[in-house]
């Protein structure tokens, strides 16, 4: 298995007017399960459909309709649990969380309060080479998403679309192990990466398919360590929950603002109220959602429409056997091939990038392949705002270019020209080199002839170079220019050194 | 545990059921009767007894992940007091 040794990152410290303060953060991430149909109905989960067209009578809570669970959604939750090294509960159960809102036609959300399907797990959040936080996962439960209210289409009315009502969500609850805004964002990035590798959530934050509620409290330095020793929450401050954030930047900003608000209250002799707040990115502040407070009395009870969910160990084992290689393992493996921590992180950020790289590097120099994928390909794709999947140059083509460099058929400089040709026009790299005469000149006779000409034409430079060897570079440049960049740089360097010293 | 008028009013509000002021004492009494019965059940020793969730041994029924429903917005909206442009239209709710 993985042997990752790391130091925990330093907690973020905010200087108050009176003392230093540390932050304690826990996240509840809502991840929409990737599935075709909803959790308890056969309606589609497709995004962007005509309003209320992906709705079954179960979703609109017509009297007499009963929920029937989508087994694939259960498998996705189990897969996610296994990916987070969590215990899988072979028996779980559904409860009703009761509240009224126009986008919740049932008047309750079916969720799993008392017996979630997934128990304790962990996520390794890297904050730099050798620095990482192991964030404990408390639980993951399955629940229904709510519909969508649109408030800006009419001055007096809100419009409700139930297409999202009943889509399966996984609520992934962390322990309060996160110690700063950057760590919180990095945790969400890592979780998103794992979910995308697993194929259990597409991680699209813009569409709201991944969103986070952030719990923030402040404490004096040292208090958090006492909490970790005893797991006694009384060592920590009162927390506030900031609801529904769907961008890494907002998560960081909201935490920072919320922490400063709490510090000001406590240092002013006041007390932080435990409450739900909303982040307003325009004003850069969090504000209380007072309306939520009374509704907080959810009167959970076991859902009488659903028997307990019992799954079999064999079924779980089958899912486990089928898990893909996950980011941490993939990264470690790439580093064993000789890649730097940074390169391995870049290449494994997205599974499709890693797959592309591995195809290029198969049977080739890993470091050289990584340079070409990261610096040339990713740089070029970024210019065109294309994803790796849309790359006009295939892994086989890029591999061909790497082969030509490795065999010293072309120079690194010519290789860049070749890359551009293959990228824009296509074609087999070896053939392009042949047809366009891009082969590197390794014939020392031809290089020598060009060099002799340059030496003969520039006697003054020769004298200067004899005194100052650094000027040899000028001759190398001239030879490269004279040969259209095709001269083998190693051969040129050698010859220039010989001639000038001789 | 005893339910007073104030708690009865709170429960009614959470359930969005309108209860007139003068009906609260009777409602509170009903709650107390129910809770009294539950307290009586609490006297039964159920140590080590699995909670029974069904009288017939049954496994939770599953469905396959296939789209088999939907595509009927007009039927979904048929009973809506107000619907516009394919949406349910409700009195404005803003956080």
Coordinates of C-alpha atoms in Angstrom, one line a residue:
Chain A
X1 CA 0.0 0.0 0.0
X2 CA 0.9 3.7 0.0
X3 CA 3.6 4.9 2.2
X4 CA 2.9 8.6 2.4
X5 CA 4.7 10.4 5.2
X6 CA 3.6 13.9 5.8
X7 CA 3.5 16.7 8.3
X8 CA 0.2 18.4 9.1
X9 CA -0.1 22.0 7.9
X10 CA 0.0 24.8 10.4
X11 CA -3.4 26.1 11.5
X12 CA -4.4 29.5 10.2
X13 CA -4.0 32.1 12.9
X14 CA -6.0 35.3 12.8
X15 CA -4.8 38.2 14.9
X16 CA -7.7 39.7 16.9
X17 CA -7.5 43.0 18.7
X18 CA -6.8 41.2 22.0
X19 CA -5.2 37.8 21.1
X20 CA -4.6 35.3 18.4
X21 CA -7.4 33.0 17.2
X22 CA -7.5 29.7 15.4
X23 CA -10.2 28.3 13.2
X24 CA -12.0 25.0 13.5
X25 CA -13.9 23.9 10.4
X26 CA -16.1 21.0 9.4
X27 CA -17.9 20.5 6.1
X28 CA -21.1 18.9 4.9
X29 CA -20.7 18.3 1.2
X30 CA -23.8 17.5 -0.9
X31 CA -22.8 15.5 -3.9
X32 CA -25.4 14.7 -6.5
X33 CA -25.1 11.0 -7.4
X34 CA -24.4 10.3 -11.0
X35 CA -27.3 8.1 -12.1
X36 CA -29.9 8.1 -14.9
X37 CA -33.0 8.0 -12.7
X38 CA -33.9 9.5 -9.4
X39 CA -33.4 8.0 -6.0
X40 CA -37.0 6.8 -5.5
X41 CA -38.6 7.3 -8.9
X42 CA -38.1 6.5 -12.6
X43 CA -37.9 10.1 -13.7
X44 CA -34.7 11.4 -15.4
X45 CA -32.0 13.3 -13.6
X46 CA -30.8 15.1 -16.8
X47 CA -29.9 18.7 -16.2
X48 CA -31.5 21.6 -18.2
X49 CA -34.7 19.9 -19.2
X50 CA -38.0 21.8 -19.7
X51 CA -39.4 22.8 -16.3
X52 CA -41.3 20.0 -14.5
X53 CA -40.8 17.5 -17.3
X54 CA -38.4 15.2 -15.4
X55 CA -41.0 14.6 -12.7
X56 CA -42.9 11.5 -11.7
X57 CA -46.0 11.5 -9.4
X58 CA -43.7 10.2 -6.6
X59 CA -41.6 13.3 -6.9
X60 CA -44.5 15.7 -6.9
X61 CA -45.8 13.8 -3.9
X62 CA -49.2 12.8 -5.3
X63 CA -51.2 11.0 -2.6
X64 CA -50.8 7.3 -2.6
X65 CA -47.5 7.2 -4.5
X66 CA -44.8 5.1 -2.9
X67 CA -41.0 5.4 -3.2
X68 CA -39.0 2.5 -4.7
X69 CA -35.2 2.8 -4.3
X70 CA -32.9 2.9 -7.2
X71 CA -30.3 0.2 -6.5
X72 CA -27.6 1.9 -8.6
X73 CA -27.7 5.0 -6.4
X74 CA -27.1 2.7 -3.4
X75 CA -24.2 1.1 -5.2
X76 CA -22.8 4.6 -5.9
X77 CA -23.0 5.5 -2.3
X78 CA -21.2 2.3 -1.4
X79 CA -18.6 3.0 -4.0
X80 CA -18.0 6.4 -2.6
X81 CA -17.7 5.0 0.9
X82 CA -15.1 2.5 -0.3
X83 CA -13.2 5.2 -2.1
X84 CA -13.0 7.2 1.2
X85 CA -11.8 4.0 3.0
X86 CA -15.0 4.1 5.1
X87 CA -17.0 1.4 6.8
X88 CA -20.0 0.3 4.9
X89 CA -23.1 -0.4 6.9
X90 CA -24.9 -3.4 5.7
X91 CA -28.1 -2.2 7.3
X92 CA -29.1 1.4 7.0
X93 CA -32.5 3.1 7.1
X94 CA -34.4 6.1 5.9
X95 CA -35.9 8.8 8.0
X96 CA -38.2 11.8 7.2
X97 CA -36.9 15.3 7.8
X98 CA -39.9 17.4 8.1
X99 CA -40.1 21.0 6.9
X100 CA -42.2 23.1 4.6
X101 CA -40.9 24.9 1.5
X102 CA -42.5 25.3 -2.0
X103 CA -39.8 23.3 -3.7
X104 CA -40.4 20.3 -1.3
X105 CA -43.8 19.0 -2.3
X106 CA -43.7 16.0 0.2
X107 CA -43.3 18.3 3.1
X108 CA -40.3 16.1 4.1
X109 CA -37.0 15.1 2.7
X110 CA -36.2 11.3 2.8
X111 CA -32.8 11.1 4.4
X112 CA -30.8 8.9 6.7
X113 CA -30.3 10.5 10.1
X114 CA -30.1 7.5 12.5
X115 CA -28.5 4.8 10.3
X116 CA -26.5 6.1 7.4
X117 CA -25.2 3.7 4.7
X118 CA -21.6 4.8 5.2
X119 CA -19.7 5.3 8.4
X120 CA -16.2 6.6 9.3
X121 CA -13.7 7.2 6.5
X122 CA -10.9 9.6 5.7
X123 CA -9.6 12.0 3.0
X124 CA -5.9 13.0 2.7
X125 CA -5.7 16.7 1.8
X126 CA -2.3 17.7 0.5
X127 CA -1.2 21.3 1.0
X128 CA 2.2 21.0 -0.6
X129 CA 5.0 18.4 -0.9
X130 CA 5.1 16.5 2.4
X131 CA 2.4 18.6 4.0
X132 CA -1.1 17.1 4.3
X133 CA -4.1 17.0 6.6
X134 CA -5.9 13.7 7.1
X135 CA -9.5 14.8 7.4
X136 CA -11.8 12.3 9.1
X137 CA -15.2 11.5 7.5
X138 CA -17.9 11.0 10.0
X139 CA -20.6 9.5 7.7
X140 CA -22.1 9.6 4.3
X141 CA -25.9 9.3 3.9
X142 CA -28.3 9.1 1.0
X143 CA -31.0 11.6 0.7
X144 CA -33.3 13.4 -1.8
X145 CA -32.5 16.7 -3.4
X146 CA -35.2 19.4 -3.4
X147 CA -36.6 21.3 -6.3
X148 CA -35.5 24.7 -7.5
X149 CA -37.2 28.0 -6.8
X150 CA -36.7 30.9 -9.2
X151 CA -37.3 34.3 -7.7
X152 CA -36.5 36.7 -10.5
X153 CA -39.1 35.9 -13.2
X154 CA -41.9 37.7 -11.6
X155 CA -42.0 40.6 -9.0
X156 CA -44.7 38.9 -6.8
X157 CA -44.3 35.2 -7.4
X158 CA -41.6 32.5 -7.1
X159 CA -41.6 29.9 -9.8
X160 CA -40.9 26.3 -8.9
X161 CA -39.4 23.6 -11.0
X162 CA -39.4 20.0 -9.6
X163 CA -37.0 18.5 -12.1
X164 CA -34.3 18.2 -9.4
X165 CA -36.8 17.0 -6.7
X166 CA -35.9 13.5 -5.6
X167 CA -32.5 13.3 -7.4
X168 CA -30.1 11.3 -5.2
X169 CA -27.6 13.2 -3.1
X170 CA -24.8 11.9 -0.9
X171 CA -24.2 14.1 2.1
X172 CA -20.6 13.7 3.1
X173 CA -20.0 14.9 6.6
X174 CA -16.4 15.6 7.8
X175 CA -15.2 15.9 11.4
X176 CA -14.0 19.4 12.5
X177 CA -10.5 18.6 11.4
X178 CA -9.9 21.4 9.0
X179 CA -7.9 24.4 10.3
X180 CA -8.1 27.2 7.7
X181 CA -9.9 28.5 4.6
X182 CA -7.3 27.2 2.2
X183 CA -7.5 23.7 3.8
X184 CA -11.3 23.8 3.4
X185 CA -11.1 24.6 -0.3
X186 CA -8.3 22.0 -0.7
X187 CA -10.5 19.4 1.0
X188 CA -13.4 20.1 -1.4
X189 CA -11.0 19.9 -4.3
X190 CA -9.7 16.5 -3.2
X191 CA -13.2 15.2 -2.4
X192 CA -14.3 16.3 -5.8
X193 CA -11.3 14.6 -7.5
X194 CA -12.0 11.3 -5.7
X195 CA -15.7 11.4 -6.6
X196 CA -14.9 12.1 -10.3
X197 CA -12.4 9.2 -10.3
X198 CA -15.0 7.0 -8.8
X199 CA -17.6 8.2 -11.3
X200 CA -20.1 8.7 -8.4
X201 CA -20.6 12.4 -8.9
X202 CA -19.6 14.6 -11.8
X203 CA -18.5 17.4 -9.4
X204 CA -20.1 20.2 -11.5
X205 CA -20.2 23.0 -9.0
X206 CA -21.7 25.5 -11.4
X207 CA -24.8 23.4 -11.8
X208 CA -25.0 22.8 -8.1
X209 CA -24.1 19.1 -8.4
X210 CA -21.5 19.6 -5.6
X211 CA -22.2 22.2 -2.9
X212 CA -21.0 22.6 0.7
X213 CA -22.3 23.7 4.0
X214 CA -19.4 25.0 6.2
X215 CA -19.3 24.9 10.0
X216 CA -17.0 27.5 11.4
X217 CA -15.9 28.2 15.0
X218 CA -13.0 30.0 16.6
X219 CA -10.8 29.0 19.5
X220 CA -7.7 30.1 21.4
X221 CA -4.4 28.4 20.4
X222 CA -4.1 25.2 22.3
X223 CA -7.9 24.6 22.7
X224 CA -8.1 22.5 19.5
X225 CA -5.4 20.1 20.7
X226 CA -7.3 19.6 23.9
X227 CA -10.4 18.8 21.8
X228 CA -8.4 16.3 19.7
X229 CA -7.1 14.5 22.8
X230 CA -10.5 14.2 24.4
X231 CA -13.0 14.5 21.5
X232 CA -14.8 16.8 23.9
X233 CA -16.5 19.6 21.9
X234 CA -16.7 21.9 25.0
X235 CA -13.1 23.0 24.2
X236 CA -14.2 24.5 21.0
X237 CA -16.2 27.7 20.3
X238 CA -19.9 27.9 19.2
X239 CA -20.1 27.1 15.5
X240 CA -22.1 28.8 12.8
X241 CA -23.1 27.0 9.6
X242 CA -22.7 28.8 6.3
X243 CA -25.1 27.2 3.9
X244 CA -25.0 26.2 0.3
X245 CA -21.7 27.3 -1.3
X246 CA -20.8 26.2 -4.7
X247 CA -17.4 27.8 -5.4
X248 CA -13.9 27.2 -3.8
X249 CA -13.3 30.9 -3.8
X250 CA -16.5 31.7 -1.9
X251 CA -15.9 28.9 0.6
X252 CA -12.5 30.5 1.5
X253 CA -13.9 34.1 1.6
X254 CA -16.9 33.1 3.6
X255 CA -14.8 31.3 6.2
X256 CA -12.5 34.2 6.6
X257 CA -15.3 36.7 7.0
X258 CA -17.2 34.5 9.4
X259 CA -14.2 33.9 11.6
X260 CA -13.5 37.6 11.8
X261 CA -17.2 38.3 12.7
X262 CA -17.0 35.8 15.5
X263 CA -13.7 37.1 16.8
X264 CA -15.2 40.6 16.9
X265 CA -18.2 39.4 18.9
X266 CA -16.1 37.4 21.4
X267 CA -13.5 40.1 21.9
X268 CA -16.4 42.6 22.4
X269 CA -17.5 40.5 25.3
X270 CA -20.4 38.9 23.4
X271 CA -21.4 35.4 22.7
X272 CA -21.7 33.7 19.3
X273 CA -25.2 32.3 18.6
X274 CA -25.3 28.9 17.0
X275 CA -27.2 29.6 13.8
X276 CA -27.4 29.1 10.0
X277 CA -26.0 31.9 7.9
X278 CA -25.7 32.8 4.2
X279 CA -22.6 34.2 2.5
X280 CA -23.2 37.3 0.4
X281 CA -20.2 37.5 -2.0
X282 CA -21.2 40.9 -3.2
X283 CA -21.1 42.5 0.2
X284 CA -18.4 40.1 1.5
X285 CA -20.3 39.2 4.7
X286 CA -22.4 36.4 6.1
X287 CA -25.8 37.1 7.4
X288 CA -28.3 35.2 9.5
X289 CA -31.0 33.1 7.9
X290 CA -33.5 33.8 10.7
X291 CA -36.3 32.1 8.8
X292 CA -34.4 28.8 9.0
X293 CA -34.3 28.9 12.8
X294 CA -37.8 27.9 13.6
X295 CA -37.9 25.4 10.8
X296 CA -34.8 23.8 12.4
X297 CA -37.2 21.6 14.4
X298 CA -37.2 18.8 11.8
X299 CA -39.1 16.2 13.9
X300 CA -37.2 13.3 12.2
X301 CA -38.8 9.9 12.3
X302 CA -38.2 6.6 10.4
X303 CA -39.9 6.7 7.0
X304 CA -42.8 4.3 7.2
X305 CA -42.8 3.9 3.4
X306 CA -39.4 2.2 3.3
X307 CA -38.1 -0.9 4.9
X308 CA -34.5 -0.8 6.2
X309 CA -32.0 -1.0 3.4
X310 CA -30.1 -4.3 3.7
X311 CA -27.2 -5.1 1.5
X312 CA -25.0 -8.1 1.3
X313 CA -21.2 -8.2 2.0
X314 CA -20.7 -10.1 -1.3
X315 CA -22.3 -7.3 -3.2
X316 CA -20.1 -4.7 -1.4
X317 CA -17.0 -6.9 -2.2
X318 CA -17.9 -6.9 -5.9
X319 CA -18.1 -3.2 -5.9
X320 CA -14.7 -3.0 -4.0
X321 CA -13.1 -5.3 -6.6
X322 CA -14.2 -3.0 -9.3
X323 CA -12.9 0.3 -7.9
X324 CA -10.6 2.3 -10.1
X325 CA -7.1 3.3 -9.0
X326 CA -7.6 6.4 -6.9
X327 CA -5.7 9.7 -7.0
X328 CA -3.4 9.1 -4.1
X329 CA -2.3 5.7 -5.4
X330 CA -2.0 7.0 -8.9
X331 CA 0.1 9.9 -7.8
X332 CA 2.4 7.7 -5.8
X333 CA 2.8 5.4 -8.7
X334 CA 3.7 8.3 -11.1
X335 CA 6.3 9.5 -8.6
X336 CA 7.8 6.1 -8.6
X337 CA 8.3 6.5 -12.3
X338 CA 10.5 9.5 -11.5
X339 CA 8.1 12.4 -11.7
X340 CA 8.2 15.2 -9.2
X341 CA 5.5 15.7 -6.6
X342 CA 4.3 18.7 -8.6
X343 CA 4.1 17.0 -12.0
X344 CA 2.4 14.0 -10.5
X345 CA -0.2 16.2 -8.8
X346 CA -0.9 18.1 -12.0
X347 CA -1.2 14.9 -14.1
X348 CA -3.6 13.2 -11.6
X349 CA -5.9 16.2 -10.9
X350 CA -8.2 14.8 -13.6
X351 CA -8.5 11.1 -14.4
X352 CA -8.6 11.8 -18.2
X353 CA -5.3 13.8 -17.9
X354 CA -3.6 10.9 -16.1
X355 CA -4.9 8.4 -18.6
X356 CA -3.6 10.5 -21.5
X357 CA -0.2 10.8 -19.8
X358 CA 0.0 7.1 -19.1
X359 CA -0.7 6.4 -22.8
X360 CA 2.1 8.8 -23.8
X361 CA 4.5 7.5 -21.2
X362 CA 3.9 3.8 -21.9
X363 CA 7.3 2.4 -22.8
X364 CA 8.8 5.9 -22.9
X365 CA 10.8 8.2 -20.7
X366 CA 8.3 9.3 -18.0
X367 CA 9.9 12.6 -17.2
X368 CA 10.3 13.7 -20.8
X369 CA 6.7 12.6 -21.5
X370 CA 5.4 14.5 -18.5
X371 CA 7.2 17.7 -19.6
X372 CA 5.6 17.4 -23.0
X373 CA 2.1 16.7 -21.7
X374 CA 2.2 19.4 -19.0
X375 CA 4.2 22.2 -20.6
X376 CA 3.4 21.8 -24.3
X377 CA 0.0 20.0 -24.5
X378 CA -1.7 21.5 -21.4
X379 CA -0.4 24.9 -22.2
X380 CA -1.6 24.7 -25.8
X381 CA -5.0 23.3 -24.8
X382 CA -5.4 26.1 -22.3
X383 CA -4.8 28.7 -25.0
X384 CA -7.7 27.1 -27.0
X385 CA -9.8 26.5 -23.9
X386 CA -10.0 22.9 -24.7
X387 CA -10.1 19.9 -22.3
X388 CA -7.8 16.9 -22.7
X389 CA -10.6 14.9 -24.1
X390 CA -10.9 17.5 -26.9
X391 CA -7.2 17.5 -27.7
X392 CA -6.6 17.5 -31.4
X393 CA -3.3 15.6 -30.9
X394 CA -3.7 12.0 -29.6
X395 CA -1.5 10.4 -27.0
X396 CA -0.1 8.2 -29.7
X397 CA 0.9 11.2 -31.8
X398 CA 2.5 13.0 -28.8
X399 CA 4.3 9.7 -27.9
X400 CA 5.7 9.7 -31.5
X401 CA 7.1 13.2 -31.0
X402 CA 8.7 12.1 -27.7
X403 CA 10.2 9.1 -29.5
X404 CA 11.8 11.4 -32.2
X405 CA 13.3 13.6 -29.5
X406 CA 14.6 10.6 -27.5
X407 CA 16.2 9.1 -30.7
X408 CA 17.8 12.5 -31.3
X409 CA 16.1 12.6 -34.7
X410 CA 14.9 16.1 -34.0
X411 CA 16.1 18.7 -31.6
X412 CA 14.0 20.0 -28.7
X413 CA 13.4 23.3 -30.5
X414 CA 12.3 21.6 -33.8
X415 CA 10.1 19.3 -31.7
X416 CA 8.1 22.4 -30.7
X417 CA 7.5 23.3 -34.3
X418 CA 6.6 19.7 -35.0
X419 CA 4.2 19.7 -32.1
X420 CA 2.4 22.8 -33.5
X421 CA 2.2 21.2 -37.0
X422 CA 0.7 17.9 -35.7
X423 CA -1.6 19.9 -33.3
X424 CA -3.0 22.1 -36.0
X425 CA -2.7 19.9 -39.1
X426 CA -2.5 16.4 -37.8
X427 CA -0.4 13.6 -39.3
X428 CA 2.1 11.0 -38.2
X429 CA 5.0 12.9 -36.5
X430 CA 7.7 10.7 -38.0
X431 CA 6.3 11.2 -41.5
X432 CA 6.0 15.0 -41.0
X433 CA 9.6 15.1 -40.0
X434 CA 10.6 13.1 -43.1
X435 CA 8.5 15.1 -45.5
X436 CA 9.4 18.5 -44.3
X437 CA 13.1 17.8 -43.8
X438 CA 13.1 18.6 -40.1
X439 CA 15.6 16.0 -39.1
X440 CA 18.4 17.0 -36.9
X441 CA 21.8 17.4 -38.6
X442 CA 24.1 15.1 -36.7
X443 CA 26.5 14.9 -39.6
X444 CA 29.5 16.7 -38.1
X445 CA 30.9 17.5 -41.5
X446 CA 27.9 19.7 -42.4
X447 CA 28.0 21.4 -39.0
X448 CA 31.7 21.9 -39.2
X449 CA 31.4 23.5 -42.6
X450 CA 28.8 26.0 -41.4
X451 CA 30.9 26.8 -38.3
X452 CA 34.1 27.3 -40.3
X453 CA 32.2 29.8 -42.5
X454 CA 31.0 31.7 -39.4
X455 CA 34.5 31.7 -37.9
X456 CA 36.0 33.0 -41.1
X457 CA 33.5 35.8 -41.4
X458 CA 33.8 37.0 -37.7
X459 CA 37.5 37.1 -36.7
X460 CA 36.9 39.8 -34.1
X461 CA 34.3 37.6 -32.3
X462 CA 36.7 34.7 -32.4
X463 CA 39.4 36.7 -30.6
X464 CA 36.9 37.9 -27.9
X465 CA 35.6 34.3 -27.4
X466 CA 39.1 33.1 -26.8
X467 CA 39.4 35.5 -23.9
X468 CA 35.9 35.1 -22.6
X469 CA 34.7 31.4 -23.1
X470 CA 31.1 32.5 -22.3
X471 CA 30.9 34.0 -25.8
X472 CA 31.0 30.6 -27.3
X473 CA 27.3 30.6 -27.0
X474 CA 27.1 33.2 -29.8
X475 CA 28.8 30.8 -32.2
X476 CA 26.4 28.0 -31.2
X477 CA 23.5 30.3 -31.9
X478 CA 24.9 31.3 -35.3
X479 CA 25.3 27.6 -36.3
X480 CA 21.8 26.8 -35.3
X481 CA 20.5 29.8 -37.3
X482 CA 22.6 28.7 -40.4
X483 CA 21.2 25.2 -40.2
X484 CA 17.6 26.2 -39.6
X485 CA 17.7 25.0 -36.0
X486 CA 18.2 21.4 -37.2
X487 CA 21.8 21.0 -36.0
X488 CA 22.3 18.7 -33.1
X489 CA 23.0 21.1 -30.2
X490 CA 25.3 18.7 -28.5
X491 CA 27.5 18.2 -31.6
X492 CA 27.5 22.0 -32.2
X493 CA 28.6 22.7 -28.6
X494 CA 31.4 20.2 -28.9
X495 CA 32.7 21.5 -32.3
X496 CA 32.5 25.2 -31.2
X497 CA 34.6 24.4 -28.1
X498 CA 37.1 22.5 -30.1
X499 CA 37.5 25.1 -32.8
X500 CA 37.8 28.1 -30.4
X501 CA 40.3 26.4 -28.1
X502 CA 42.2 24.9 -31.0
Chain B
X1 CA -43.2 15.0 29.8
X2 CA -46.3 17.3 29.7
X3 CA -47.5 19.3 26.8
X4 CA -48.8 22.8 27.6
X5 CA -50.8 25.1 25.3
X6 CA -47.6 26.9 24.1
X7 CA -46.0 23.6 23.0
X8 CA -49.3 22.5 21.3
X9 CA -49.3 25.8 19.4
X10 CA -45.7 25.3 18.3
X11 CA -46.4 21.8 17.0
X12 CA -49.4 23.0 15.2
X13 CA -47.4 25.8 13.6
X14 CA -44.6 23.4 12.5
X15 CA -47.3 21.2 10.9
X16 CA -48.9 24.3 9.3
X17 CA -52.2 23.5 10.9
X18 CA -54.3 26.4 12.0
X19 CA -55.6 25.9 15.6
X20 CA -57.7 28.5 17.2
X21 CA -56.6 29.8 20.6
X22 CA -59.5 28.2 22.4
X23 CA -58.9 24.8 20.9
X24 CA -55.4 24.6 22.2
X25 CA -56.1 23.2 25.7
X26 CA -58.0 20.3 24.2
X27 CA -55.2 19.6 21.6
X28 CA -52.6 19.7 24.4
X29 CA -54.7 17.2 26.4
X30 CA -54.8 14.9 23.3
X31 CA -51.0 15.1 23.0
X32 CA -50.7 14.3 26.7
X33 CA -53.0 11.2 26.3
X34 CA -50.9 9.9 23.5
X35 CA -47.6 10.6 25.3
X36 CA -49.0 8.9 28.4
X37 CA -49.7 5.8 26.3
X38 CA -46.2 5.9 24.9
X39 CA -44.8 6.2 28.4
X40 CA -46.8 3.1 29.3
X41 CA -45.2 1.2 26.4
X42 CA -41.8 2.4 27.7
X43 CA -42.3 0.2 30.7
X44 CA -42.0 -3.0 28.6
X45 CA -38.6 -4.5 28.8
X46 CA -37.3 -4.8 25.2
X47 CA -33.7 -5.4 26.1
X48 CA -32.0 -7.4 23.3
X49 CA -35.2 -7.5 21.2
X50 CA -34.7 -6.4 17.5
X51 CA -37.2 -3.6 16.5
X52 CA -39.8 -5.1 14.2
X53 CA -40.3 -3.1 11.0
X54 CA -42.7 -5.3 9.2
X55 CA -45.0 -8.2 10.0
X56 CA -44.0 -10.1 6.9
X57 CA -40.3 -10.9 6.2
X58 CA -39.6 -8.8 3.2
X59 CA -36.5 -7.2 1.6
X60 CA -36.7 -3.6 0.5
X61 CA -37.9 -3.6 -3.1
X62 CA -35.4 -2.1 -5.6
X63 CA -35.7 -0.6 -9.0
X64 CA -33.1 -0.6 -11.8
X65 CA -31.5 2.7 -12.8
X66 CA -33.6 3.3 -15.9
X67 CA -35.7 6.3 -16.9
X68 CA -39.3 5.0 -16.9
X69 CA -41.3 8.0 -15.8
X70 CA -41.7 11.7 -16.3
X71 CA -42.3 13.7 -19.5
X72 CA -45.7 14.9 -18.4
X73 CA -45.4 18.4 -17.2
X74 CA -49.0 19.2 -17.9
X75 CA -50.2 16.4 -15.7
X76 CA -47.8 17.3 -12.9
X77 CA -49.2 20.9 -13.0
X78 CA -52.8 19.9 -13.5
X79 CA -53.8 20.5 -9.9
X80 CA -51.6 23.6 -9.3
X81 CA -53.6 26.6 -8.1
X82 CA -51.3 28.7 -10.3
X83 CA -48.8 27.6 -13.0
X84 CA -47.0 29.8 -15.5
X85 CA -44.6 28.9 -18.3
X86 CA -44.3 25.3 -17.1
X87 CA -43.6 26.3 -13.5
X88 CA -45.6 26.1 -10.3
X89 CA -46.2 29.8 -9.4
X90 CA -46.3 30.4 -5.6
X91 CA -46.3 33.5 -3.5
X92 CA -42.8 35.0 -3.3
X93 CA -40.4 33.2 -1.0
X94 CA -37.0 34.8 -0.6
X95 CA -34.3 34.2 1.9

